[in-house]
Amino acid sequence: MKLLACTGLAEGTPPVPGCTEADSVIIYAVSQCYQAKPQPGMIRNCFERGHHSVFEHVHFSFAVHGISRACLAQLTRHRLASYTVESQRYCDYTKKPAGFVWPDTIEGGTAKKYRALLEQAMTCYHELRAAGVPPEDARFVLPQATAVNLVFTMNARELFHCFDLRLDRHAQWEIRRLFARVLQLVRERAPLTFAAYADRKEEL
């Protein structure tokens, strides 16, 4: 996974001293709301007061490679986001081999069965394509373990919500791992914003 883009300031608009552009966008929004001089502390004050709409002004776009369709189904439940996903309808996996996600819990004797099932699914896919079945119909035999690439975009406020749900220890391991990486990436671009979030979570 990598960060593709992040909301920044227009040319000619200086960052708030000591702040990144992403954090500065939020600070400028807060300063307009309260008609006050932009200050770094505004971010934490807004977070603690529950004034979270200001965090919707900053968006992050991510390129994700090789998550399972099972993980994708969980990710796209977060509706306040935009998704562009690898199309199994148009991609022909006889030309571009499909990858698969392998859970750590599948090992030993079960690993052989798992591998055999994946190979069987791909063999069936190839046979369907050879028989003239279009990719949009041949894809029906592909398992949820099939790897997929996508780009998704979320604002900071929605990311707070995702972190609450998907970094919880009860969340499924794959999406928990995905959002752990997301948090790592966004902290680099908006450290004040996500420090305020992280500190508040530790207090609760």
Tab-separated table of C-alpha atoms in Angstrom:
chain	number	residue	atom	x	y	z
A	1	MET	CA	0.000	0.000	0.000
A	2	LYS	CA	1.083	3.569	-0.622
A	3	LEU	CA	-0.347	7.041	-0.209
A	4	LEU	CA	-1.220	8.478	-3.625
A	5	ALA	CA	-2.432	11.915	-2.671
A	6	CYS	CA	-3.341	14.138	0.234
A	7	THR	CA	-5.150	17.473	0.419
A	8	GLY	CA	-2.684	20.347	0.385
A	9	LEU	CA	-2.680	24.109	0.217
A	10	ALA	CA	-3.109	26.050	-2.995
A	11	GLU	CA	-0.074	27.806	-4.412
A	12	GLY	CA	0.566	31.013	-2.522
A	13	THR	CA	-1.081	29.875	0.713
A	14	PRO	CA	1.613	29.328	3.352
A	15	PRO	CA	1.338	26.512	5.907
A	16	VAL	CA	0.721	27.440	9.508
A	17	PRO	CA	4.240	27.748	10.992
A	18	GLY	CA	5.505	24.381	12.142
A	19	CYS	CA	2.620	22.480	10.540
A	20	THR	CA	2.209	20.280	7.487
A	21	GLU	CA	-0.043	21.415	4.647
A	22	ALA	CA	-2.741	18.886	5.570
A	23	ASP	CA	-2.875	20.023	9.177
A	24	SER	CA	-2.803	23.646	8.000
A	25	VAL	CA	-5.923	23.138	5.859
A	26	ILE	CA	-7.836	22.046	8.947
A	27	ILE	CA	-6.411	24.865	11.067
A	28	TYR	CA	-7.402	27.457	8.467
A	29	ALA	CA	-10.929	26.030	8.408
A	30	VAL	CA	-11.150	26.275	12.196
A	31	SER	CA	-9.809	29.828	12.155
A	32	GLN	CA	-12.611	30.846	9.772
A	33	CYS	CA	-15.203	29.230	11.993
A	34	TYR	CA	-14.084	31.117	15.087
A	35	GLN	CA	-12.584	34.157	13.319
A	36	ALA	CA	-9.331	33.654	15.179
A	37	LYS	CA	-5.682	33.587	14.245
A	38	PRO	CA	-4.619	30.149	12.916
A	39	GLN	CA	-2.875	28.235	15.693
A	40	PRO	CA	-1.637	24.600	15.825
A	41	GLY	CA	-3.546	23.989	19.067
A	42	MET	CA	-6.852	24.462	17.269
A	43	ILE	CA	-6.757	20.883	16.022
A	44	ARG	CA	-6.637	19.312	19.459
A	45	ASN	CA	-9.223	21.730	20.817
A	46	CYS	CA	-11.671	20.812	18.052
A	47	PHE	CA	-11.113	17.112	18.524
A	48	GLU	CA	-11.662	17.276	22.272
A	49	ARG	CA	-14.790	19.423	21.883
A	50	GLY	CA	-16.297	17.021	19.351
A	51	HIS	CA	-16.132	19.597	16.555
A	52	HIS	CA	-15.135	16.928	14.041
A	53	SER	CA	-16.665	18.339	10.867
A	54	VAL	CA	-13.488	20.368	10.327
A	55	PHE	CA	-11.604	17.116	9.692
A	56	GLU	CA	-13.684	16.488	6.579
A	57	HIS	CA	-11.668	19.101	4.679
A	58	VAL	CA	-8.640	16.839	4.282
A	59	HIS	CA	-8.744	13.766	2.048
A	60	PHE	CA	-6.276	10.943	1.552
A	61	SER	CA	-6.050	8.606	-1.451
A	62	PHE	CA	-4.422	5.189	-1.146
A	63	ALA	CA	-3.269	2.598	-3.678
A	64	VAL	CA	-3.814	-0.869	-2.244
A	65	HIS	CA	-2.352	-4.012	-3.775
A	66	GLY	CA	-3.273	-7.610	-3.143
A	67	ILE	CA	-6.005	-7.610	-0.516
A	68	SER	CA	-8.585	-10.376	-0.679
A	69	ARG	CA	-12.106	-9.952	-1.958
A	70	ALA	CA	-13.186	-10.836	1.583
A	71	CYS	CA	-11.265	-7.830	2.895
A	72	LEU	CA	-12.614	-5.635	0.090
A	73	ALA	CA	-16.174	-6.472	1.144
A	74	GLN	CA	-15.431	-5.159	4.627
A	75	LEU	CA	-13.638	-2.062	3.370
A	76	THR	CA	-16.435	-0.956	1.051
A	77	ARG	CA	-18.931	-1.017	3.889
A	78	HIS	CA	-17.461	2.361	4.774
A	79	ARG	CA	-19.705	4.430	2.537
A	80	LEU	CA	-18.192	7.885	3.102
A	81	ALA	CA	-15.377	7.085	0.707
A	82	SER	CA	-14.642	6.662	-2.985
A	83	TYR	CA	-13.447	3.368	-4.449
A	84	THR	CA	-12.016	2.342	-7.811
A	85	VAL	CA	-11.494	-1.413	-7.818
A	86	GLU	CA	-9.825	-3.880	-10.172
A	87	SER	CA	-12.629	-5.211	-12.360
A	88	GLN	CA	-13.026	-8.971	-12.508
A	89	ARG	CA	-15.584	-8.321	-15.196
A	90	TYR	CA	-13.013	-6.940	-17.629
A	91	CYS	CA	-9.708	-8.393	-16.396
A	92	ASP	CA	-8.858	-11.706	-18.044
A	93	TYR	CA	-6.958	-13.880	-15.571
A	94	THR	CA	-5.792	-16.226	-18.299
A	95	LYS	CA	-3.577	-13.318	-19.428
A	96	LYS	CA	-2.845	-11.776	-16.047
A	97	PRO	CA	-2.709	-14.560	-13.446
A	98	ALA	CA	-4.795	-13.961	-10.351
A	99	GLY	CA	-3.085	-13.865	-6.975
A	100	PHE	CA	-4.479	-15.204	-3.735
A	101	VAL	CA	-4.291	-14.192	-0.079
A	102	TRP	CA	-3.089	-16.916	2.274
A	103	PRO	CA	-4.174	-16.595	5.936
A	104	ASP	CA	-1.483	-17.507	8.473
A	105	THR	CA	-3.878	-19.867	10.212
A	106	ILE	CA	-4.014	-22.170	7.190
A	107	GLU	CA	-1.012	-24.449	7.538
A	108	GLY	CA	0.019	-28.092	7.594
A	109	GLY	CA	-2.543	-30.481	6.154
A	110	THR	CA	-5.141	-27.759	5.685
A	111	ALA	CA	-2.650	-25.800	3.560
A	112	LYS	CA	-2.553	-28.614	0.999
A	113	LYS	CA	-6.341	-28.621	0.753
A	114	TYR	CA	-6.411	-24.845	0.483
A	115	ARG	CA	-3.831	-24.803	-2.293
A	116	ALA	CA	-5.646	-27.583	-4.154
A	117	LEU	CA	-8.917	-25.640	-3.993
A	118	LEU	CA	-7.294	-22.465	-5.346
A	119	GLU	CA	-5.672	-24.419	-8.183
A	120	GLN	CA	-8.984	-26.096	-8.959
A	121	ALA	CA	-10.739	-22.743	-9.132
A	122	MET	CA	-8.146	-21.355	-11.547
A	123	THR	CA	-8.265	-24.508	-13.684
A	124	CYS	CA	-12.033	-24.142	-13.931
A	125	TYR	CA	-11.653	-20.442	-14.788
A	126	HIS	CA	-9.246	-21.269	-17.630
A	127	GLU	CA	-11.561	-23.964	-18.940
A	128	LEU	CA	-14.522	-21.605	-18.946
A	129	ARG	CA	-12.554	-18.944	-20.797
A	130	ALA	CA	-11.317	-21.513	-23.320
A	131	ALA	CA	-14.940	-22.492	-23.914
A	132	GLY	CA	-15.783	-18.898	-24.780
A	133	VAL	CA	-17.284	-17.866	-21.444
A	134	PRO	CA	-16.610	-14.121	-20.956
A	135	PRO	CA	-14.563	-12.938	-17.968
A	136	GLU	CA	-17.663	-11.427	-16.344
A	137	ASP	CA	-19.162	-14.920	-16.069
A	138	ALA	CA	-15.996	-16.963	-15.582
A	139	ARG	CA	-15.235	-14.878	-12.469
A	140	PHE	CA	-18.061	-16.616	-10.624
A	141	VAL	CA	-15.717	-19.504	-9.787
A	142	LEU	CA	-13.048	-17.280	-8.210
A	143	PRO	CA	-12.860	-17.538	-4.398
A	144	GLN	CA	-12.931	-14.728	-1.862
A	145	ALA	CA	-9.200	-15.268	-1.412
A	146	THR	CA	-8.595	-13.775	-4.874
A	147	ALA	CA	-6.302	-10.762	-4.559
A	148	VAL	CA	-7.489	-7.396	-5.810
A	149	ASN	CA	-5.964	-3.955	-6.362
A	150	LEU	CA	-7.794	-0.705	-5.767
A	151	VAL	CA	-7.602	3.001	-5.001
A	152	PHE	CA	-9.735	4.478	-2.254
A	153	THR	CA	-10.142	7.980	-0.846
A	154	MET	CA	-11.388	9.013	2.596
A	155	ASN	CA	-11.461	12.183	4.610
A	156	ALA	CA	-9.820	12.372	8.015
A	157	ARG	CA	-13.076	12.217	9.933
A	158	GLU	CA	-14.110	8.981	8.216
A	159	LEU	CA	-10.653	7.574	8.902
A	160	PHE	CA	-11.217	8.186	12.619
A	161	HIS	CA	-14.353	6.054	12.362
A	162	CYS	CA	-12.550	3.322	10.414
A	163	PHE	CA	-9.723	3.203	12.922
A	164	ASP	CA	-12.225	2.839	15.763
A	165	LEU	CA	-13.736	-0.223	14.104
A	166	ARG	CA	-10.924	-1.804	12.143
A	167	LEU	CA	-8.035	-1.458	14.594
A	168	ASP	CA	-10.059	-3.061	17.331
A	169	ARG	CA	-8.645	-6.441	18.392
A	170	HIS	CA	-11.922	-8.102	17.373
A	171	ALA	CA	-11.573	-6.952	13.761
A	172	GLN	CA	-10.509	-9.469	11.124
A	173	TRP	CA	-6.724	-9.670	10.787
A	174	GLU	CA	-6.445	-8.561	7.160
A	175	ILE	CA	-8.401	-5.342	7.417
A	176	ARG	CA	-6.774	-4.619	10.779
A	177	ARG	CA	-3.389	-4.886	9.081
A	178	LEU	CA	-4.581	-2.641	6.241
A	179	PHE	CA	-5.728	0.180	8.531
A	180	ALA	CA	-2.635	-0.081	10.691
A	181	ARG	CA	-0.672	0.810	7.554
A	182	VAL	CA	-3.147	3.575	6.666
A	183	LEU	CA	-2.673	5.144	10.104
A	184	GLN	CA	1.087	4.995	9.669
A	185	LEU	CA	0.856	6.812	6.329
A	186	VAL	CA	-1.549	9.575	7.353
A	187	ARG	CA	0.399	10.387	10.506
A	188	GLU	CA	3.254	11.502	8.271
A	189	ARG	CA	1.067	14.025	6.412
A	190	ALA	CA	-1.177	15.244	9.223
A	191	PRO	CA	0.686	14.510	12.472
A	192	LEU	CA	-1.266	16.974	14.636
A	193	THR	CA	-4.602	15.646	13.428
A	194	PHE	CA	-3.861	11.997	14.054
A	195	ALA	CA	-1.910	12.628	17.250
A	196	ALA	CA	-5.050	14.238	18.659
A	197	TYR	CA	-7.029	11.162	17.609
A	198	ALA	CA	-4.492	8.687	19.015
A	199	ASP	CA	-4.128	10.529	22.322
A	200	ARG	CA	-7.865	10.653	22.800
A	201	LYS	CA	-8.175	6.913	22.134
A	202	GLU	CA	-5.543	6.206	24.791
A	203	GLU	CA	-7.512	8.243	27.323
A	204	LEU	CA	-10.752	6.313	26.757
